[in-house]
Backbone as XML, in Angstrom:
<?xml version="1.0"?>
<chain id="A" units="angstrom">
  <residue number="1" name="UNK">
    <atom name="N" x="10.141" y="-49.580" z="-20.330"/>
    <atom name="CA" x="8.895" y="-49.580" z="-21.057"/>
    <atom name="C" x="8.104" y="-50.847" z="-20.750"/>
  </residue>
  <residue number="2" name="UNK">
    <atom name="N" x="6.780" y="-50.752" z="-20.561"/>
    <atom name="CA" x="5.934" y="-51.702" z="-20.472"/>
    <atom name="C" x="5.588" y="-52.420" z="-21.897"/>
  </residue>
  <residue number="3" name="UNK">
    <atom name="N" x="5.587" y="-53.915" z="-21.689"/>
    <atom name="CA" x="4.975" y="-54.347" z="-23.103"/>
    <atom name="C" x="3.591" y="-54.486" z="-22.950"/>
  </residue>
  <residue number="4" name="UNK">
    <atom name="N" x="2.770" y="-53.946" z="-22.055"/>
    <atom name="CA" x="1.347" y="-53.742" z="-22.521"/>
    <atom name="C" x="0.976" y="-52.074" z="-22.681"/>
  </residue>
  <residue number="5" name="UNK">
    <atom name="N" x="1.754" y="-51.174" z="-22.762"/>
    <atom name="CA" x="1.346" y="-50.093" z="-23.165"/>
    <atom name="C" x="2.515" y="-49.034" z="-23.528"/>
  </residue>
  <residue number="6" name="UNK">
    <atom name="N" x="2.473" y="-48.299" z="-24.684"/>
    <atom name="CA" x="3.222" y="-47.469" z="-25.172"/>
    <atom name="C" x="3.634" y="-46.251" z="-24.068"/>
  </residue>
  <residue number="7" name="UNK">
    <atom name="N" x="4.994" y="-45.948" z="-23.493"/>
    <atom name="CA" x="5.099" y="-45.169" z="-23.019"/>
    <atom name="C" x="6.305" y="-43.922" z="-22.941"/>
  </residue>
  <residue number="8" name="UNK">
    <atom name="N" x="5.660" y="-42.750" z="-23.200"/>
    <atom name="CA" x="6.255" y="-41.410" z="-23.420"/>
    <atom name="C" x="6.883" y="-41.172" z="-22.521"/>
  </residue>
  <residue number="9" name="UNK">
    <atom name="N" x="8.380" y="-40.402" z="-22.502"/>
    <atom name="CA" x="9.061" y="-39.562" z="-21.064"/>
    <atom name="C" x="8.237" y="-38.329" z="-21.169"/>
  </residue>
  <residue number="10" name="UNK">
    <atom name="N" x="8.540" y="-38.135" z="-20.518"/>
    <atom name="CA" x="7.808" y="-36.253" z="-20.608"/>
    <atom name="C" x="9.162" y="-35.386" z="-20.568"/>
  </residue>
  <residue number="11" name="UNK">
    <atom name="N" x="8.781" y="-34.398" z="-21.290"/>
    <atom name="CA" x="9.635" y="-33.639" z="-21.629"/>
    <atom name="C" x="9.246" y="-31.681" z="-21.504"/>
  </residue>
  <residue number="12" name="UNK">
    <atom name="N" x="10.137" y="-31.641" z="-20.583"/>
    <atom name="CA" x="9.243" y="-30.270" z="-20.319"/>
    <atom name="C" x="9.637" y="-29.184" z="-20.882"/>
  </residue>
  <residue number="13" name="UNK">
    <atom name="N" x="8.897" y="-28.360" z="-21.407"/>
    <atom name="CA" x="9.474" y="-27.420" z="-22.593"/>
    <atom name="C" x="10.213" y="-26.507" z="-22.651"/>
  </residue>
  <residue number="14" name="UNK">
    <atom name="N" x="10.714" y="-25.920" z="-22.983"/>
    <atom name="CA" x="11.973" y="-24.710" z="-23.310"/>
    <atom name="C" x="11.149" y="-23.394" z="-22.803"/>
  </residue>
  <residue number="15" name="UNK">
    <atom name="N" x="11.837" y="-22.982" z="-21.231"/>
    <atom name="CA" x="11.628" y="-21.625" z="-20.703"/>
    <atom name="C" x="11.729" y="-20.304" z="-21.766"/>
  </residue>
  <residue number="16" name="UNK">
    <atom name="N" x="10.549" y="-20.035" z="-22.044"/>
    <atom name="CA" x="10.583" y="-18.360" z="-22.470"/>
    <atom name="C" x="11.840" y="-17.419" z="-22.233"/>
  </residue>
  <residue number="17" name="UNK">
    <atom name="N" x="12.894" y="-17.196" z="-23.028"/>
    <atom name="CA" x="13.101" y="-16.223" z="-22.480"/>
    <atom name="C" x="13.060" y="-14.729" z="-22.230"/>
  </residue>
  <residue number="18" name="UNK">
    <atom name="N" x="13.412" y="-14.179" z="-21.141"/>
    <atom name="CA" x="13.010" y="-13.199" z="-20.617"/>
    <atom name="C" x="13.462" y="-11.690" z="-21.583"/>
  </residue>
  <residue number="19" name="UNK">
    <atom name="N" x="13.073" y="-10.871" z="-21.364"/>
    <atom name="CA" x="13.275" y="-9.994" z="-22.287"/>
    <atom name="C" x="13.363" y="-8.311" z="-22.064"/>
  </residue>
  <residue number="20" name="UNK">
    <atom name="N" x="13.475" y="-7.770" z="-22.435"/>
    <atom name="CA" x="13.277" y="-6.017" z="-21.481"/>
    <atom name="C" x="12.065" y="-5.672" z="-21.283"/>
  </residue>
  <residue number="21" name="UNK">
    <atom name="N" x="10.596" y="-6.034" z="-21.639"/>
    <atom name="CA" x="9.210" y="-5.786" z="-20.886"/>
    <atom name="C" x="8.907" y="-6.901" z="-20.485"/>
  </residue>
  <residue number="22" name="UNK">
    <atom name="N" x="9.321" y="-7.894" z="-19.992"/>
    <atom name="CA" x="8.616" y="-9.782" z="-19.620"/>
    <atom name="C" x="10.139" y="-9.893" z="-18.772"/>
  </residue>
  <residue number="23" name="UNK">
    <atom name="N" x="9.768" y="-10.323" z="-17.691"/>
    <atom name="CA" x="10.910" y="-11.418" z="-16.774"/>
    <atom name="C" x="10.316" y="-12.201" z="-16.177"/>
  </residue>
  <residue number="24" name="UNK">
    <atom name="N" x="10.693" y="-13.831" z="-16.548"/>
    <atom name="CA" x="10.047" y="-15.125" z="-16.009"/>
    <atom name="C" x="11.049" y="-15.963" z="-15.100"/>
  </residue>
  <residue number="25" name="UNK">
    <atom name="N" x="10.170" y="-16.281" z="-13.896"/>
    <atom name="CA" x="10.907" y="-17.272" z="-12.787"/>
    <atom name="C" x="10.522" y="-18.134" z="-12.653"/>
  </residue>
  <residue number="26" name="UNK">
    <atom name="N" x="10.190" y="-18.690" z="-11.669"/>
    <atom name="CA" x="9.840" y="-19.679" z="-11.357"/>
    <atom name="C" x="8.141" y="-20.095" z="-11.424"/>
  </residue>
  <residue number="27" name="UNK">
    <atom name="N" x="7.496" y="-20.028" z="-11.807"/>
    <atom name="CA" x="5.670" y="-20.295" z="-12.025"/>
    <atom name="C" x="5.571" y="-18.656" z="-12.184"/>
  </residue>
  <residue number="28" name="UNK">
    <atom name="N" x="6.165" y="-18.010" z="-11.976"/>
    <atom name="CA" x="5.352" y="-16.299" z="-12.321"/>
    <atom name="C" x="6.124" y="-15.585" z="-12.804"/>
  </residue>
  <residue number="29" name="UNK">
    <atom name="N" x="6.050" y="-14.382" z="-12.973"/>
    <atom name="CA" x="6.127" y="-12.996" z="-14.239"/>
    <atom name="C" x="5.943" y="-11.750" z="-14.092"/>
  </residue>
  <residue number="30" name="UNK">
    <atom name="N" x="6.803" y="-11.320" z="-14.484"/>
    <atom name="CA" x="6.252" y="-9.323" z="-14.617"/>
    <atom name="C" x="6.722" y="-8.748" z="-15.797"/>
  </residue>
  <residue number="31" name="UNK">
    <atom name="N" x="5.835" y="-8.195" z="-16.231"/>
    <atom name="CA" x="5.343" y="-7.156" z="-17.641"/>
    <atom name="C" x="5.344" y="-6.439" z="-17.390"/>
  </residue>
  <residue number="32" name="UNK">
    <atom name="N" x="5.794" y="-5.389" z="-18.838"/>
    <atom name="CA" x="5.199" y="-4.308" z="-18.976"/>
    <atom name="C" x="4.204" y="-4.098" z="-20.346"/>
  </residue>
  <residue number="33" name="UNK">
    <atom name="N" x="3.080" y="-3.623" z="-19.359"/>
    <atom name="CA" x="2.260" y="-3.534" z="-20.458"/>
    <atom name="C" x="1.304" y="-2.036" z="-20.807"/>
  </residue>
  <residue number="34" name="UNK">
    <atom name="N" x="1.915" y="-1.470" z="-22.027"/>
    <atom name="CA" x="1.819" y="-0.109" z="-22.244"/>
    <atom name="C" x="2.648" y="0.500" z="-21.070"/>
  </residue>
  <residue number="35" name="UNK">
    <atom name="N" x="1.946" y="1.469" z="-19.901"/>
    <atom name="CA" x="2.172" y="2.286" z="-18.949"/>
    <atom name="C" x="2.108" y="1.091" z="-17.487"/>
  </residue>
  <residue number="36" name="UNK">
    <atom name="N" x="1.411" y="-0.100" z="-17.609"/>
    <atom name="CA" x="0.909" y="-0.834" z="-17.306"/>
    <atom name="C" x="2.659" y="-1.664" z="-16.481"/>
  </residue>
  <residue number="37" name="UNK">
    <atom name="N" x="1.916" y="-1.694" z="-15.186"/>
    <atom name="CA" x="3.470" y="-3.290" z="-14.737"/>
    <atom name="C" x="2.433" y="-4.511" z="-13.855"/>
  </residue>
  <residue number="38" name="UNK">
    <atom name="N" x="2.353" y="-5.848" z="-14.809"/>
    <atom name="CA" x="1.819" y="-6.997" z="-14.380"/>
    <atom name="C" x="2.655" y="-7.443" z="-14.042"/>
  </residue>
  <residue number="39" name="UNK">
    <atom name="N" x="1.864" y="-8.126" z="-12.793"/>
    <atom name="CA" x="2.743" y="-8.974" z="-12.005"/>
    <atom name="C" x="1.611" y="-10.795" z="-12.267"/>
  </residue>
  <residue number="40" name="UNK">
    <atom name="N" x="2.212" y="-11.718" z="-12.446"/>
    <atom name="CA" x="1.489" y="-12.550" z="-13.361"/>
    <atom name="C" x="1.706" y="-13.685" z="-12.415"/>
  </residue>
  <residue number="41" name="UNK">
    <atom name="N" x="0.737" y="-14.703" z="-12.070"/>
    <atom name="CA" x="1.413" y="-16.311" z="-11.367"/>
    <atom name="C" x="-0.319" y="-16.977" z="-11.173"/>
  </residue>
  <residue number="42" name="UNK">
    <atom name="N" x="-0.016" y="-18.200" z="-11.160"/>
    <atom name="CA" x="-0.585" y="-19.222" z="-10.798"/>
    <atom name="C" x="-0.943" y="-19.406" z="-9.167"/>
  </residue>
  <residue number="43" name="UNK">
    <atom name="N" x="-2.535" y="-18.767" z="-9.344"/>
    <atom name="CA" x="-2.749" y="-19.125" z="-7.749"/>
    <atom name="C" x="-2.603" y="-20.965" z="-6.868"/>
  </residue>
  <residue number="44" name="UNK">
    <atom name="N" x="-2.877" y="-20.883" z="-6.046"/>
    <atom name="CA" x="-2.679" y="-22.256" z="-4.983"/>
    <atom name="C" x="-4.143" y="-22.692" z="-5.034"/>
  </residue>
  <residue number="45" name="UNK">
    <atom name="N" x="-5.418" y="-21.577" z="-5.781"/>
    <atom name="CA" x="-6.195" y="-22.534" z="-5.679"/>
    <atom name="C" x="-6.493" y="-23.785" z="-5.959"/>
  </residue>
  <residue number="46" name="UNK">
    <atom name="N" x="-7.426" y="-24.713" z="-6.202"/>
    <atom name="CA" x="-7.790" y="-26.034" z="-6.509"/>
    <atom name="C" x="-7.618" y="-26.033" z="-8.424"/>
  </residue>
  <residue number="47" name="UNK">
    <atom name="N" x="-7.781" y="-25.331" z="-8.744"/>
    <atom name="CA" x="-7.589" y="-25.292" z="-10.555"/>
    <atom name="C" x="-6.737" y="-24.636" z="-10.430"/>
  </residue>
  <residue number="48" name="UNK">
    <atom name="N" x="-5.967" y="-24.012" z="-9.750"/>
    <atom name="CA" x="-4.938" y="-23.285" z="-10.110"/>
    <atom name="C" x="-5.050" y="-22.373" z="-11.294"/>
  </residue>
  <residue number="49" name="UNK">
    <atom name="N" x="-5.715" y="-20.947" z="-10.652"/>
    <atom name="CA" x="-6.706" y="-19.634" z="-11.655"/>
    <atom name="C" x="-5.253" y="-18.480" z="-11.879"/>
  </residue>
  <residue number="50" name="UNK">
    <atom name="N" x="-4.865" y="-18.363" z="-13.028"/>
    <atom name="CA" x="-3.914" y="-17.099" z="-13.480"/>
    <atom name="C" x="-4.306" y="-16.069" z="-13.092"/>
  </residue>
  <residue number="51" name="UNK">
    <atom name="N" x="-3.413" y="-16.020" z="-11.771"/>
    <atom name="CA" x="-3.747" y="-14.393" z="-11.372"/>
    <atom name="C" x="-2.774" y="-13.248" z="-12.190"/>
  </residue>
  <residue number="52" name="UNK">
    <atom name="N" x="-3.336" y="-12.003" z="-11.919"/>
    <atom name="CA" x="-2.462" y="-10.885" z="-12.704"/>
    <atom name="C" x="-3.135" y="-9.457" z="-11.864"/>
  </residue>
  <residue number="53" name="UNK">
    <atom name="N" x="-1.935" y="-9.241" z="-11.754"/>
    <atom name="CA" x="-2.032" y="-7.941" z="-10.134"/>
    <atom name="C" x="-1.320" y="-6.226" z="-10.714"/>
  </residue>
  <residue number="54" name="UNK">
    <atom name="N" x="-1.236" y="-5.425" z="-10.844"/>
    <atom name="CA" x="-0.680" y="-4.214" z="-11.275"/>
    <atom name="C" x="-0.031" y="-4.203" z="-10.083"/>
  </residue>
  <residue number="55" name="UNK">
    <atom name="N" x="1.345" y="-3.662" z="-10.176"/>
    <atom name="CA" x="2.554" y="-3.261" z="-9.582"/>
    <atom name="C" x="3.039" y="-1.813" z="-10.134"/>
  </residue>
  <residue number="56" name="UNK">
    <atom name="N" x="4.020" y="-1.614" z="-9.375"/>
    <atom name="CA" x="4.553" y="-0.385" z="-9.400"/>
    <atom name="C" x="5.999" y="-0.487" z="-10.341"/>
  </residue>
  <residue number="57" name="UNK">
    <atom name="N" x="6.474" y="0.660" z="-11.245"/>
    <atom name="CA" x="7.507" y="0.228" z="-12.091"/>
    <atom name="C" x="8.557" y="-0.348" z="-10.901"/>
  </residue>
  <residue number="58" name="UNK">
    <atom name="N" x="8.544" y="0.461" z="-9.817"/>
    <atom name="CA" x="9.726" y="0.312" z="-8.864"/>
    <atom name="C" x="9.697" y="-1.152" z="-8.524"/>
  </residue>
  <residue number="59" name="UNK">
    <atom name="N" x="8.614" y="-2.130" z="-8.874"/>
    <atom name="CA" x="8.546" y="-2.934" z="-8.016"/>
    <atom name="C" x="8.972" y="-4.327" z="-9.499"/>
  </residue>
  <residue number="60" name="UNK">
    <atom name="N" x="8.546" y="-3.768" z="-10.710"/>
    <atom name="CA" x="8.712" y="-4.591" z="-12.025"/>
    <atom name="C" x="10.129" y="-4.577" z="-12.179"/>
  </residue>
  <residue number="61" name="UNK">
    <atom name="N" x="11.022" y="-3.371" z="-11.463"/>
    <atom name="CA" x="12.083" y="-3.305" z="-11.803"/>
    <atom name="C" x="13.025" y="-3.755" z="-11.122"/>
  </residue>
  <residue number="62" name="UNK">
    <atom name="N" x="12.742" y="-4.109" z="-9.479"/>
    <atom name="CA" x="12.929" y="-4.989" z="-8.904"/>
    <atom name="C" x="13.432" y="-6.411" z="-9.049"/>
  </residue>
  <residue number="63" name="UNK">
    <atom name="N" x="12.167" y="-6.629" z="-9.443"/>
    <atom name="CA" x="11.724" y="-8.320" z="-9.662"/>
    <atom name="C" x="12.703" y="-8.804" z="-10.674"/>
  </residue>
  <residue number="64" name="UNK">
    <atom name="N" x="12.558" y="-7.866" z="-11.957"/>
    <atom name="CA" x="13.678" y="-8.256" z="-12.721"/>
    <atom name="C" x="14.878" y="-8.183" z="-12.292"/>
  </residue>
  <residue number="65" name="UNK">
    <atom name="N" x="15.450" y="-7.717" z="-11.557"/>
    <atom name="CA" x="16.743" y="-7.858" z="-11.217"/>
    <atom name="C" x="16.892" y="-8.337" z="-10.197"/>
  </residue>
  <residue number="66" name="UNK">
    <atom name="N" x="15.984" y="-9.113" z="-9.382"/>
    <atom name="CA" x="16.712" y="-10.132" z="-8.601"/>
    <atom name="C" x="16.573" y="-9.202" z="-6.964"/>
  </residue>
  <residue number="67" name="UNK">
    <atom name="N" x="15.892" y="-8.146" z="-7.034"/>
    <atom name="CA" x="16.131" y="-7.307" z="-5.360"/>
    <atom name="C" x="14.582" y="-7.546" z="-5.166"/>
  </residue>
  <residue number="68" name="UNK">
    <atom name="N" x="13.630" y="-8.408" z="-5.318"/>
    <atom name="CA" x="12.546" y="-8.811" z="-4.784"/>
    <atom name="C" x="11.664" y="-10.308" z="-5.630"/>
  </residue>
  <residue number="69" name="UNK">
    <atom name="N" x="10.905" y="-10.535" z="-4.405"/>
    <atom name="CA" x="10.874" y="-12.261" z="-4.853"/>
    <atom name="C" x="9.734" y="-12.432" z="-5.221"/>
  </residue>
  <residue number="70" name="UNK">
    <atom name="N" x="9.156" y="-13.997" z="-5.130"/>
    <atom name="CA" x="7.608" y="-13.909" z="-5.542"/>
    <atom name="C" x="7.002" y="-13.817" z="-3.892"/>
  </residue>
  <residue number="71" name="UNK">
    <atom name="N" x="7.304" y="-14.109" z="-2.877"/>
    <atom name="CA" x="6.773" y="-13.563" z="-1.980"/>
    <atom name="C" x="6.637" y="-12.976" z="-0.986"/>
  </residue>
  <residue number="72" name="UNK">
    <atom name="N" x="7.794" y="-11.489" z="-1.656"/>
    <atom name="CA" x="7.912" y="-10.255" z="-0.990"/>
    <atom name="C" x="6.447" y="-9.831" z="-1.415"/>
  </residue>
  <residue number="73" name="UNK">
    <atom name="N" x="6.675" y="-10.021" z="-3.278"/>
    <atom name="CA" x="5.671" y="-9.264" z="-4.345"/>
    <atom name="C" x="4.263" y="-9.363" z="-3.325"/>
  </residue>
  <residue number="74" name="UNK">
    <atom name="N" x="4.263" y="-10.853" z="-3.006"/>
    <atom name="CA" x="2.730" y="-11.469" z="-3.014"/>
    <atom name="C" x="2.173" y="-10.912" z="-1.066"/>
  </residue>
  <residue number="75" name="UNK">
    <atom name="N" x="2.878" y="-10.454" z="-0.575"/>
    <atom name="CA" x="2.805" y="-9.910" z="0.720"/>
    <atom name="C" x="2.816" y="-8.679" z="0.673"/>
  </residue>
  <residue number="76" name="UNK">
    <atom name="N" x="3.876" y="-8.335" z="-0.485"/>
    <atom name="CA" x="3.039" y="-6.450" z="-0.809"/>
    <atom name="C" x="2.354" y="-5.938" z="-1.188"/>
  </residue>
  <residue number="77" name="UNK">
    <atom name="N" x="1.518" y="-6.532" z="-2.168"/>
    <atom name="CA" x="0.467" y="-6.520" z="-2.523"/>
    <atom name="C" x="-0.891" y="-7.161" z="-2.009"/>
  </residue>
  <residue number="78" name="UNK">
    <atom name="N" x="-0.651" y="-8.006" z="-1.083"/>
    <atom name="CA" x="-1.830" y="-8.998" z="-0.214"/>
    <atom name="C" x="-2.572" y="-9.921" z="-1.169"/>
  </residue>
  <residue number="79" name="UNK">
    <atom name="N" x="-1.443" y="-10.715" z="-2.086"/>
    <atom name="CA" x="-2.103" y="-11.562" z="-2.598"/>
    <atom name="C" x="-2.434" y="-12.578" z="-1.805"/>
  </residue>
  <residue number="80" name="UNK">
    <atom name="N" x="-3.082" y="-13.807" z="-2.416"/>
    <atom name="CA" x="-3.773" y="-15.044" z="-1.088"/>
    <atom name="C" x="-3.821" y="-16.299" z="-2.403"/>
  </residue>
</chain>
């Protein structure tokens, strides 16, 4: 600690956990919402803008279990 200014650790918060319509990884996500499968993440732009893409159940059901990644998702769909 500095004696000219008060200083905080950072502490980074307690991961969501995942649930039977929501599975969270690493910066992104897939839902289900209603009939609906979001696929959810933080673009690379300069503000870094919450993207959210519709997927296929086959592909929500995937993701949750580990047989596709964030950038199989983001190449099957032609995210950028």
């Amino acid at each position: 600690m500095s004696k000219l200014y008060d200083e905080k650790p950072f502490i980074y918060p307690e991961r969501k956990p995942s649930s039977e319509d929501e599975y969270f990884d690493n910066g992104w996500s897939v839902r289900r919402e209603g009939k609906k499968f979001i696929f959810c993440y933080i673009s690379g732009q300069l503000q870094g803008e919450l993207k959210k893409i519709e997927i296929s159940e086959v592909d929500f059901n995937a993701a949750k279990n580990g047989r596709i990644s964030f950038d199989e998702l983001c190449r099957k769909y032609n995210v950028h």
